[in-house]
Amino acid sequence: MQISIRKLSKRYSGGKYALREVDLEIGSGMFGLLGPNGAGKTTLMRILVTMLEPSSGEVLVDGHALHKYRKQVRQMTGYLPQDFSIFSKLKVWEFLDYVASLNGVRAKRARLAKIDQLLEDVGLFDVRDRRSSKLSGGMKRRLGIAQTLIGDPRIMIVDEPTTGLDPEERVRFRNLLADLSVKDMIILLSTHIVGDISSTCANVALLNAGKIVFDGSPDELISAAKGKVWKVSAGVEESDRLKEKYPVISTVPSDNGYELRLVADDISVKGAVPVDPNLEDAYIFFMKSLGYDEPKGNNSDL
Amino acid sequence: MINFYFIGRIAFYEARLLLRSWGFRIFSGLVLIILALVNIAIVLRSVSTPYYISSLSGSLPLNSLKLFNIFQGIIVALMATEFFKRDRKHDSVQVVLASSFSNVEYFLGKALGIFSVFLLLNMLVLSITFVIHFFFSSTIFALQPYLLYTLLISLPTLIFMIGLSFFLSSLLRSQAVVFFILLAYSFLVIVFIGAPFIGLFDSYAFYLPLMWSDFIGLGNIHSILLIRLFYVLLGLSFFFVSPLLFKRLRQSALSNTVTGSLSMVCLVLVVILGFSYTNGKYADRKYRHQLKESSQGFRETQSTTILSYDIQLEHTGKKISATAQLDMVNESPTALDTILMTLNPGLKVESVTQGSRPLNFRQDNHLLHVTPTEPIQSEDSIGLTISYSGKIDERYCFLDIEKERYESRYRLWIYDIPKHYAFVTSDFVHLTPECGWYPISGLPPGAAYPAMATPSYSKYTLTVTTPKSLTAISQGKPETRTQGDTIQHTFKPEVLLPKISLTIGSYQVHEITIDNLTYSLYVRPGHDYFTPLMDHIQDNDILTEQLIRPSLDQLEVFLGVYYPYKRLSLVEVPINIISYHRLWTVAHETVQPQLTFIPEMATINTYGQLRFPLDQERALRSRQVPVALSGIQRGALWRFINWNLMGNTDYIDPATVKTIDRMRRNKIGFNFKADIETQFDLLPNFVSFNSQVVSTRWPVLNFALESYMRKRVAAPLVMYRQTESGLSPEEESNLDLKDRSLAAMITDPDLETAVVHGALQAKAQTLLALIEAKYGEENFNGKITSFLTRQKHSIITEQDLTDFLFSLGDISLREIVDEWYTGSQIPGYIMGDVESYDVIEGERKRTQVKFLIANPTSVDGITKIKLRDRPQRGGPPPDIYSRALLIPAKTTIQVGFVTDQPPASMTVETFVSQNIPVSIDMPFYERRVLREENPFRGEISKPYERSDLFPEDEIIVDNSDPGFEIPGMAKQHWLSRILQNLFNVKEDSTVFTGMNLLDPPAFWTQSTNQDFYGEFVRSAYLKKSGEGKDRVVWNVEIKETGDYDISFYHSISRRMRQGVRARQQQAADRSGGSSSQRRGKKFFSVSVRNGTEEVEIDLSETGQGWNLIGSFQLDAGPNKIELSDKNDDGYVLADAVKWVKRDAGKRRVAARKHIFEDK
């Protein structure tokens, strides 16, 4: 299974580019699409699920042009949109039943069995008769995953699935995705939260302002940041000065002031120790190198 | 390839979502409750719902579905647009939309979902209606209307509204805007554009003629199907184009092409259907016009008189075939080369033979030109045999009826009934002479002259062959003979008749013969709703003897003519059968010799439901009054018979008259002014079918004679038609006749027939009153009766009439009728010095009534003076004395009566005159003291001078005089000006509005009332009382400086007084004060020598007539007096003001005394 994205651009009627000449190769397994809010992730997702037409470029699914084979692609795709909500008047199982039948699961018995199985898998079996409007945020997101899986998709596109979830639900959700990633399917996970993909994604792409700024494995991303992440102990005044000068990943209070973890090409500060970067460090490093300055200070979602 | 599985699943869940939506539940729940309540109200006896709302088997389902359809349209719009709104808002739909189905499948699924839910709702509505109808109502039941109305009303609208909603929702983003557009559209259709434009825009089928008849179903369903299919396809066209506009990437190019093409195909079909619908309607118009035109070419063509008919008719399926043997004579003075005849254009003439020789003939639409072997000389006879067959073309019927009336809707409440004039179906045939089912000589009635028909009285023999299960009904006693599957009925009416009819159908017959007269009632099986209601009258013989016979006897006495036939039948016919008033006869097509056609279930007959006895019984029982049910039931039947068959001999109170008038107008779409129910009465059997006046010089004379005869039966009604709501029908006719002759009105193609008809009726009354006055009422009454009897079964020519009148006295008919017919002026009368006082004559006390009446116009006039007693309880005031009074042109007459009994009032009927009100009712309020005097009887007349009634030194400015002015009245609001221009509204200077004192108008509005001042028109301006800012002004030119008495005319009608008194009493009761203090005040400003003087008049001290405002010193030249709208009594009346120079008063009285005392 391979999705090839070639020079894909999307320009909205106002003239603003949401995507600009994006090239990506997505193979089986989980693929993380990382980028800040407004980077163009959702636009890319919507193009991939045939809800939106690109302005130029093309998408090939196993070598077949997406715009010619919408029917087939829709058949093999499961989609969990951002801010997923459900018909409030339908019960949990009814909603899945509706989606299942639209995905071509015709035999009623098989459909119901599958629904129950999936509800078991995502831990919603006990609430199968509950109205969708009565579910918690996490439950809804799990129901969302269940509905993407109901048609046995070969491509699963999940847009910002963990936004707004509490840590426990988020962990649960990541585990769910991790279990799926071993299957022979493409899972395209778009997120602005690095933690969502660090453990599971074989490949990752960084999207910023409609452009792919990195495409490779998480390790490559990390190694690109090697030698650029430092740990510095500093007093209160010094730390303020450092925060202004460098992107700071974390600040931990210590006996003499603070212990800062920051990104810099080179640093001439006394006591600065290079450390091995992790994925978050690498993400910040990339964003910083592109002039994206949001990560200055703490990012609570990390 | 369309995937039906997906469509089904989408539909399933969309339906489920819709059913769970609270908006839908609440809305549809409310609708169901409302409809159930409406249905319950209709069938519940304690709610007095008019009978016609529930009389027919189709009424309940039609009512339910028509009302539901409107709600349905609105809910569909709301729900469909709501769906699209949801689609945009929720990402759950994104999940759905990311699935693999095409846009078309998605739309189809959604539409199917909505459709199925509404179908369910339809079923619920129908079930509720069915349960109420079948189990709880007395309305007859038929299943077909339920199915048909769903298919023809509800489903097409549903499909159309879904299509339209989807289309608009796909096109426009804002749900609110789409919903608003749909709501506005629905409103527009129901209120404005649905009914006109031949119903093309009636997407709700709210005005489509869809009433079901148990006899014939929907009748001609063709055009209904066209227009409903038009909406189905238009809906589909909108629907199929919607997926193309939908903002989801298409899944297959093919499906888009297919839906686009489908939309186009539907649109093309819509255009074709729309075209054939409108074209059909316009083609009908054109065809009728063509028929009329082709008649016109033969206006002057003479034809034969048919002496006898022998018609053999076979009814097979939807066709008839017939052979008619005619014996004719040429009564014209010249020889005839061609015989001109008329036959329905749908019937094709196959052969015409004279003896055994075939003749040349030409059938040109309805006209049949037969060339005999040799010209028929004057007074020669000829026998023809004409064979023809085919279907009846209904467009031929009522060619003389103008487009507006012919195309007007036949509507009972919200039920539109398809109009029909004749039927030939496999199980029902209805052929009246109007449809031309047998050949007649010459042109159709009314074709040559708009107000004349030339009937010939012929001997008829009719033999009808029809399937055995059916009964044939025609004139005369039928002889039947069965032949295999068919039955042959032969009818031979005993007397000569002007026409015959034929009705064939499945009938149940009730028949009895009393005194050689056979009474029959033909009712469709299952329609006998009356027998159970008449269960306490068991003996039919007694019923007939006690009810019908006495009524008929009474009618004979009133008319002075015997019922001329041996049979009298009532025949139930489909509700669709309609007839129109004609200009040459009072007879309707619903009445044929010996037969009266009663519309299905007596739906539009007064007291048709006969349910009244049951209600009355219940009311009495609840009051524990012992009731004789047979008496009550007999009463109900008597009422039905008298109201419908005998003209109106019953007393009707004014309120009922008004209600009936209003009902009739709305219901039937007729707009006739002066008739209470006249569609079914037996009068034509005595008059029109017996003999008819034929005069090319005065074509309307027959109508005049017939309406004179009618008045013998229905006289008491006239005075009670005086209404408070504007003008009475007679007054409207008088306004129409002002400056216009009857002859001019009849030949004016731009006039509405209703107007002509009203004028004709008014003129007819005048003519007969005139003749009565000339010959003496009783003398004329008796002689005209014997004249009519002598003229039995023949036409009455001008010569016959002239001879007849000459025999009464040496007065020429021509002289009277010419002026009556062609005169364009109408008289007007001024009354004065009306007084009533007691006198002693010999030993007896009697009452003297004296008055002046003047006719200042240049045409002779006729009035009827009636002295009346007090109104009796439940009845009109009886006449103490009544006489016609001729008032020649420019003459003043003093009239004196002496009566034994003091009259309570005097009424002057002015017939066709300039007077408004047309009937002046003057109560004698105060009785004068006894006077010793020689009573005065008779009339003294003198040439009219204005000073007879108006002293020269008296100046009166009335509210219709030029001196009267309403400041600010001329200013018209710009919006009203624009609207007036836009809709081309012409201002009518003679519009009076109704006088409603409980809710007086906010602006000065002219009303008429007999208590107001006026020479011919007794009018005053009425306004709701205000702050004193709105004023009226009477301007006068004073010739001589001096002291003047200024008076105003104070008037308040009896009815007004009663209402006001009641109100004052209430107010007095509340305040604890005296009611006499609450009559209000009038505030005048009088222009005097040195400025203005304000005068306040306490109305509790004023009486009816002239009341003094005061004496003022006035300068010669323009002067004025103003009245403000200030008053605490709710309203202000502004009538007339009078200036009299002081010290001239004595002279005036003396002068008046002298007018007649010299003689």
PDB file of C-alpha atoms in Angstrom, chain B residues 312-513:
ATOM      1  CA  GLN B 312     -84.717   6.453 -30.030  1.00  0.00           C
ATOM      2  CA  LEU B 313     -81.584   6.608 -27.942  1.00  0.00           C
ATOM      3  CA  GLU B 314     -79.117   3.914 -27.070  1.00  0.00           C
ATOM      4  CA  HIS B 315     -76.639   4.338 -24.259  1.00  0.00           C
ATOM      5  CA  THR B 316     -73.512   2.265 -24.653  1.00  0.00           C
ATOM      6  CA  GLY B 317     -70.497   2.979 -22.499  1.00  0.00           C
ATOM      7  CA  LYS B 318     -69.376   6.566 -22.846  1.00  0.00           C
ATOM      8  CA  LYS B 319     -71.364   7.147 -26.008  1.00  0.00           C
ATOM      9  CA  ILE B 320     -74.900   7.655 -27.060  1.00  0.00           C
ATOM     10  CA  SER B 321     -76.370   6.972 -30.450  1.00  0.00           C
ATOM     11  CA  ALA B 322     -79.785   8.215 -31.395  1.00  0.00           C
ATOM     12  CA  THR B 323     -82.299   8.557 -34.142  1.00  0.00           C
ATOM     13  CA  ALA B 324     -84.684  11.467 -33.902  1.00  0.00           C
ATOM     14  CA  GLN B 325     -87.816  11.726 -36.007  1.00  0.00           C
ATOM     15  CA  LEU B 326     -89.017  15.303 -36.151  1.00  0.00           C
ATOM     16  CA  ASP B 327     -92.240  16.739 -37.469  1.00  0.00           C
ATOM     17  CA  MET B 328     -91.755  20.372 -38.271  1.00  0.00           C
ATOM     18  CA  VAL B 329     -93.665  23.235 -39.703  1.00  0.00           C
ATOM     19  CA  ASN B 330     -92.452  26.420 -41.288  1.00  0.00           C
ATOM     20  CA  GLU B 331     -94.187  29.122 -39.276  1.00  0.00           C
ATOM     21  CA  SER B 332     -92.142  31.905 -40.802  1.00  0.00           C
ATOM     22  CA  PRO B 333     -93.686  33.993 -43.555  1.00  0.00           C
ATOM     23  CA  THR B 334     -91.062  32.986 -46.129  1.00  0.00           C
ATOM     24  CA  ALA B 335     -90.066  29.685 -47.721  1.00  0.00           C
ATOM     25  CA  LEU B 336     -87.021  27.956 -46.235  1.00  0.00           C
ATOM     26  CA  ASP B 337     -84.254  26.548 -48.461  1.00  0.00           C
ATOM     27  CA  THR B 338     -82.288  25.258 -45.524  1.00  0.00           C
ATOM     28  CA  ILE B 339     -83.356  24.096 -42.123  1.00  0.00           C
ATOM     29  CA  LEU B 340     -81.073  25.440 -39.405  1.00  0.00           C
ATOM     30  CA  MET B 341     -80.797  23.205 -36.366  1.00  0.00           C
ATOM     31  CA  THR B 342     -78.548  22.894 -33.347  1.00  0.00           C
ATOM     32  CA  LEU B 343     -77.005  19.786 -31.846  1.00  0.00           C
ATOM     33  CA  ASN B 344     -74.132  19.247 -29.452  1.00  0.00           C
ATOM     34  CA  PRO B 345     -70.914  19.415 -31.509  1.00  0.00           C
ATOM     35  CA  GLY B 346     -69.644  16.209 -29.877  1.00  0.00           C
ATOM     36  CA  LEU B 347     -72.486  14.315 -31.509  1.00  0.00           C
ATOM     37  CA  LYS B 348     -71.824  13.509 -35.151  1.00  0.00           C
ATOM     38  CA  VAL B 349     -74.749  13.427 -37.505  1.00  0.00           C
ATOM     39  CA  GLU B 350     -74.643  10.282 -39.602  1.00  0.00           C
ATOM     40  CA  SER B 351     -77.651  10.759 -41.798  1.00  0.00           C
ATOM     41  CA  VAL B 352     -80.636  12.998 -42.353  1.00  0.00           C
ATOM     42  CA  THR B 353     -83.561  11.610 -44.302  1.00  0.00           C
ATOM     43  CA  GLN B 354     -86.889  12.957 -45.416  1.00  0.00           C
ATOM     44  CA  GLY B 355     -89.117   9.932 -45.622  1.00  0.00           C
ATOM     45  CA  SER B 356     -86.764   7.432 -47.140  1.00  0.00           C
ATOM     46  CA  ARG B 357     -84.749   9.962 -49.108  1.00  0.00           C
ATOM     47  CA  PRO B 358     -81.384  10.963 -47.738  1.00  0.00           C
ATOM     48  CA  LEU B 359     -80.912  14.701 -47.563  1.00  0.00           C
ATOM     49  CA  ASN B 360     -77.819  16.811 -47.935  1.00  0.00           C
ATOM     50  CA  PHE B 361     -76.660  18.244 -44.676  1.00  0.00           C
ATOM     51  CA  ARG B 362     -73.686  20.077 -43.289  1.00  0.00           C
ATOM     52  CA  GLN B 363     -72.625  19.950 -39.642  1.00  0.00           C
ATOM     53  CA  ASP B 364     -70.569  22.931 -38.694  1.00  0.00           C
ATOM     54  CA  ASN B 365     -69.683  22.601 -34.991  1.00  0.00           C
ATOM     55  CA  HIS B 366     -73.052  22.760 -33.276  1.00  0.00           C
ATOM     56  CA  LEU B 367     -74.957  24.021 -36.294  1.00  0.00           C
ATOM     57  CA  LEU B 368     -76.683  21.577 -38.574  1.00  0.00           C
ATOM     58  CA  HIS B 369     -77.808  22.827 -41.958  1.00  0.00           C
ATOM     59  CA  VAL B 370     -80.209  20.482 -43.688  1.00  0.00           C
ATOM     60  CA  THR B 371     -81.240  21.036 -47.277  1.00  0.00           C
ATOM     61  CA  PRO B 372     -84.695  19.624 -47.928  1.00  0.00           C
ATOM     62  CA  THR B 373     -85.560  18.219 -51.334  1.00  0.00           C
ATOM     63  CA  GLU B 374     -87.460  21.381 -52.075  1.00  0.00           C
ATOM     64  CA  PRO B 375     -87.923  24.663 -50.176  1.00  0.00           C
ATOM     65  CA  ILE B 376     -90.481  24.452 -47.386  1.00  0.00           C
ATOM     66  CA  GLN B 377     -93.178  26.959 -48.035  1.00  0.00           C
ATOM     67  CA  SER B 378     -94.678  29.014 -45.254  1.00  0.00           C
ATOM     68  CA  GLU B 379     -97.060  26.915 -43.119  1.00  0.00           C
ATOM     69  CA  ASP B 380     -95.857  23.702 -44.837  1.00  0.00           C
ATOM     70  CA  SER B 381     -94.771  20.709 -42.776  1.00  0.00           C
ATOM     71  CA  ILE B 382     -91.858  18.375 -43.165  1.00  0.00           C
ATOM     72  CA  GLY B 383     -90.746  15.177 -41.451  1.00  0.00           C
ATOM     73  CA  LEU B 384     -87.047  14.538 -40.883  1.00  0.00           C
ATOM     74  CA  THR B 385     -85.150  11.618 -39.423  1.00  0.00           C
ATOM     75  CA  ILE B 386     -81.736  12.466 -38.017  1.00  0.00           C
ATOM     76  CA  SER B 387     -79.279   9.807 -36.887  1.00  0.00           C
ATOM     77  CA  TYR B 388     -76.358  10.838 -34.735  1.00  0.00           C
ATOM     78  CA  SER B 389     -73.962   9.407 -32.227  1.00  0.00           C
ATOM     79  CA  GLY B 390     -70.950  10.334 -30.151  1.00  0.00           C
ATOM     80  CA  LYS B 391     -70.021  11.961 -26.871  1.00  0.00           C
ATOM     81  CA  ILE B 392     -71.293  15.133 -25.342  1.00  0.00           C
ATOM     82  CA  ASP B 393     -68.949  18.100 -25.633  1.00  0.00           C
ATOM     83  CA  GLU B 394     -69.583  20.062 -22.449  1.00  0.00           C
ATOM     84  CA  ARG B 395     -67.934  23.164 -23.833  1.00  0.00           C
ATOM     85  CA  TYR B 396     -71.092  23.752 -25.820  1.00  0.00           C
ATOM     86  CA  CYS B 397     -73.177  24.266 -22.687  1.00  0.00           C
ATOM     87  CA  PHE B 398     -74.102  27.740 -21.464  1.00  0.00           C
ATOM     88  CA  LEU B 399     -72.535  29.537 -24.394  1.00  0.00           C
ATOM     89  CA  ASP B 400     -74.293  32.737 -23.383  1.00  0.00           C
ATOM     90  CA  ILE B 401     -72.652  32.775 -19.964  1.00  0.00           C
ATOM     91  CA  GLU B 402     -69.723  35.149 -19.843  1.00  0.00           C
ATOM     92  CA  LYS B 403     -66.198  33.898 -19.212  1.00  0.00           C
ATOM     93  CA  GLU B 404     -65.939  35.123 -15.613  1.00  0.00           C
ATOM     94  CA  ARG B 405     -69.016  33.283 -14.491  1.00  0.00           C
ATOM     95  CA  TYR B 406     -68.394  30.233 -16.620  1.00  0.00           C
ATOM     96  CA  GLU B 407     -64.863  29.858 -15.302  1.00  0.00           C
ATOM     97  CA  SER B 408     -65.629  30.875 -11.740  1.00  0.00           C
ATOM     98  CA  ARG B 409     -64.847  28.310  -9.137  1.00  0.00           C
ATOM     99  CA  TYR B 410     -67.603  26.209  -7.622  1.00  0.00           C
ATOM    100  CA  ARG B 411     -66.442  26.181  -4.056  1.00  0.00           C
ATOM    101  CA  LEU B 412     -67.994  24.976  -0.847  1.00  0.00           C
ATOM    102  CA  TRP B 413     -65.805  26.072   2.032  1.00  0.00           C
ATOM    103  CA  ILE B 414     -62.378  24.778   1.023  1.00  0.00           C
ATOM    104  CA  TYR B 415     -63.793  22.202  -1.336  1.00  0.00           C
ATOM    105  CA  ASP B 416     -63.573  23.002  -5.006  1.00  0.00           C
ATOM    106  CA  ILE B 417     -66.019  21.038  -7.027  1.00  0.00           C
ATOM    107  CA  PRO B 418     -65.397  20.204 -10.667  1.00  0.00           C
ATOM    108  CA  LYS B 419     -68.151  21.868 -12.659  1.00  0.00           C
ATOM    109  CA  HIS B 420     -70.097  19.765 -15.098  1.00  0.00           C
ATOM    110  CA  TYR B 421     -73.146  20.268 -17.201  1.00  0.00           C
ATOM    111  CA  ALA B 422     -73.751  16.841 -18.688  1.00  0.00           C
ATOM    112  CA  PHE B 423     -72.467  13.306 -18.316  1.00  0.00           C
ATOM    113  CA  VAL B 424     -72.315  10.231 -20.450  1.00  0.00           C
ATOM    114  CA  THR B 425     -70.404   7.525 -18.606  1.00  0.00           C
ATOM    115  CA  SER B 426     -70.986   3.808 -18.624  1.00  0.00           C
ATOM    116  CA  ASP B 427     -73.083   3.931 -15.460  1.00  0.00           C
ATOM    117  CA  PHE B 428     -74.371   7.468 -15.366  1.00  0.00           C
ATOM    118  CA  VAL B 429     -75.953   9.726 -17.959  1.00  0.00           C
ATOM    119  CA  HIS B 430     -77.272  13.205 -17.379  1.00  0.00           C
ATOM    120  CA  LEU B 431     -78.519  15.115 -20.382  1.00  0.00           C
ATOM    121  CA  THR B 432     -80.487  18.313 -20.019  1.00  0.00           C
ATOM    122  CA  PRO B 433     -81.582  20.415 -22.989  1.00  0.00           C
ATOM    123  CA  GLU B 434     -78.673  22.762 -22.316  1.00  0.00           C
ATOM    124  CA  CYS B 435     -76.199  20.202 -23.612  1.00  0.00           C
ATOM    125  CA  GLY B 436     -78.042  19.857 -26.916  1.00  0.00           C
ATOM    126  CA  TRP B 437     -78.446  16.104 -26.753  1.00  0.00           C
ATOM    127  CA  TYR B 438     -81.248  16.188 -29.283  1.00  0.00           C
ATOM    128  CA  PRO B 439     -81.574  18.503 -32.267  1.00  0.00           C
ATOM    129  CA  ILE B 440     -83.482  21.726 -31.761  1.00  0.00           C
ATOM    130  CA  SER B 441     -84.645  24.157 -34.347  1.00  0.00           C
ATOM    131  CA  GLY B 442     -82.649  27.349 -34.874  1.00  0.00           C
ATOM    132  CA  LEU B 443     -79.883  28.573 -32.584  1.00  0.00           C
ATOM    133  CA  PRO B 444     -79.192  27.702 -28.961  1.00  0.00           C
ATOM    134  CA  PRO B 445     -81.115  29.813 -26.413  1.00  0.00           C
ATOM    135  CA  GLY B 446     -79.586  33.224 -25.904  1.00  0.00           C
ATOM    136  CA  ALA B 447     -77.431  32.966 -29.007  1.00  0.00           C
ATOM    137  CA  ALA B 448     -79.328  35.398 -31.183  1.00  0.00           C
ATOM    138  CA  TYR B 449     -80.427  37.846 -28.501  1.00  0.00           C
ATOM    139  CA  PRO B 450     -78.737  37.749 -25.135  1.00  0.00           C
ATOM    140  CA  ALA B 451     -81.986  37.816 -23.254  1.00  0.00           C
ATOM    141  CA  MET B 452     -84.232  35.696 -25.370  1.00  0.00           C
ATOM    142  CA  ALA B 453     -84.946  32.065 -26.047  1.00  0.00           C
ATOM    143  CA  THR B 454     -87.410  30.832 -28.590  1.00  0.00           C
ATOM    144  CA  PRO B 455     -88.765  27.540 -27.387  1.00  0.00           C
ATOM    145  CA  SER B 456     -91.245  25.460 -29.269  1.00  0.00           C
ATOM    146  CA  TYR B 457     -93.769  23.394 -27.398  1.00  0.00           C
ATOM    147  CA  SER B 458     -93.550  19.906 -28.844  1.00  0.00           C
ATOM    148  CA  LYS B 459     -94.921  16.447 -28.365  1.00  0.00           C
ATOM    149  CA  TYR B 460     -92.150  14.135 -27.239  1.00  0.00           C
ATOM    150  CA  THR B 461     -91.650  10.391 -27.384  1.00  0.00           C
ATOM    151  CA  LEU B 462     -88.369   9.091 -26.046  1.00  0.00           C
ATOM    152  CA  THR B 463     -87.212   5.486 -26.143  1.00  0.00           C
ATOM    153  CA  VAL B 464     -84.022   4.742 -24.259  1.00  0.00           C
ATOM    154  CA  THR B 465     -82.044   1.528 -24.367  1.00  0.00           C
ATOM    155  CA  THR B 466     -79.559   1.113 -21.544  1.00  0.00           C
ATOM    156  CA  PRO B 467     -77.943  -1.685 -19.506  1.00  0.00           C
ATOM    157  CA  LYS B 468     -80.457  -3.522 -17.365  1.00  0.00           C
ATOM    158  CA  SER B 469     -78.971  -2.425 -14.062  1.00  0.00           C
ATOM    159  CA  LEU B 470     -79.704   1.220 -14.756  1.00  0.00           C
ATOM    160  CA  THR B 471     -82.837   3.306 -14.434  1.00  0.00           C
ATOM    161  CA  ALA B 472     -83.756   5.966 -16.980  1.00  0.00           C
ATOM    162  CA  ILE B 473     -85.598   9.091 -15.881  1.00  0.00           C
ATOM    163  CA  SER B 474     -87.275  11.530 -18.191  1.00  0.00           C
ATOM    164  CA  GLN B 475     -90.591  13.354 -18.579  1.00  0.00           C
ATOM    165  CA  GLY B 476     -93.685  11.217 -18.570  1.00  0.00           C
ATOM    166  CA  LYS B 477     -94.460   7.800 -17.201  1.00  0.00           C
ATOM    167  CA  PRO B 478     -91.927   5.224 -18.384  1.00  0.00           C
ATOM    168  CA  GLU B 479     -92.922   1.933 -19.954  1.00  0.00           C
ATOM    169  CA  THR B 480     -90.157  -0.600 -19.646  1.00  0.00           C
ATOM    170  CA  ARG B 481     -89.289  -3.685 -21.645  1.00  0.00           C
ATOM    171  CA  THR B 482     -86.312  -5.920 -20.905  1.00  0.00           C
ATOM    172  CA  GLN B 483     -84.310  -7.295 -23.808  1.00  0.00           C
ATOM    173  CA  GLY B 484     -81.454  -9.538 -22.747  1.00  0.00           C
ATOM    174  CA  ASP B 485     -78.917  -7.409 -20.910  1.00  0.00           C
ATOM    175  CA  THR B 486     -80.603  -4.190 -21.779  1.00  0.00           C
ATOM    176  CA  ILE B 487     -83.748  -2.465 -20.773  1.00  0.00           C
ATOM    177  CA  GLN B 488     -85.880  -0.216 -22.887  1.00  0.00           C
ATOM    178  CA  HIS B 489     -87.741   2.714 -21.333  1.00  0.00           C
ATOM    179  CA  THR B 490     -90.304   4.606 -23.334  1.00  0.00           C
ATOM    180  CA  PHE B 491     -91.446   8.032 -22.157  1.00  0.00           C
ATOM    181  CA  LYS B 492     -94.468   9.815 -23.516  1.00  0.00           C
ATOM    182  CA  PRO B 493     -95.156  13.073 -21.676  1.00  0.00           C
ATOM    183  CA  GLU B 494     -98.896  13.766 -21.566  1.00  0.00           C
ATOM    184  CA  VAL B 495     -98.619  17.416 -22.552  1.00  0.00           C
ATOM    185  CA  LEU B 496     -96.618  19.542 -24.950  1.00  0.00           C
ATOM    186  CA  LEU B 497     -93.298  20.496 -23.454  1.00  0.00           C
ATOM    187  CA  PRO B 498     -90.648  23.049 -24.348  1.00  0.00           C
ATOM    188  CA  LYS B 499     -87.851  20.556 -23.627  1.00  0.00           C
ATOM    189  CA  ILE B 500     -86.994  17.204 -22.139  1.00  0.00           C
ATOM    190  CA  SER B 501     -84.112  15.758 -20.164  1.00  0.00           C
ATOM    191  CA  LEU B 502     -82.692  12.302 -19.689  1.00  0.00           C
ATOM    192  CA  THR B 503     -80.942  10.898 -16.637  1.00  0.00           C
ATOM    193  CA  ILE B 504     -79.757   7.311 -16.466  1.00  0.00           C
ATOM    194  CA  GLY B 505     -78.164   5.799 -13.424  1.00  0.00           C
ATOM    195  CA  SER B 506     -78.356   3.351 -10.633  1.00  0.00           C
ATOM    196  CA  TYR B 507     -81.259   4.635  -8.542  1.00  0.00           C
ATOM    197  CA  GLN B 508     -83.383   3.650  -5.655  1.00  0.00           C
ATOM    198  CA  VAL B 509     -86.943   4.909  -6.165  1.00  0.00           C
ATOM    199  CA  HIS B 510     -89.548   6.006  -3.652  1.00  0.00           C
ATOM    200  CA  GLU B 511     -92.844   6.604  -5.353  1.00  0.00           C
ATOM    201  CA  ILE B 512     -96.464   7.258  -4.440  1.00  0.00           C
ATOM    202  CA  THR B 513     -99.484   8.491  -6.313  1.00  0.00           C
TER     203      THR B 513
END
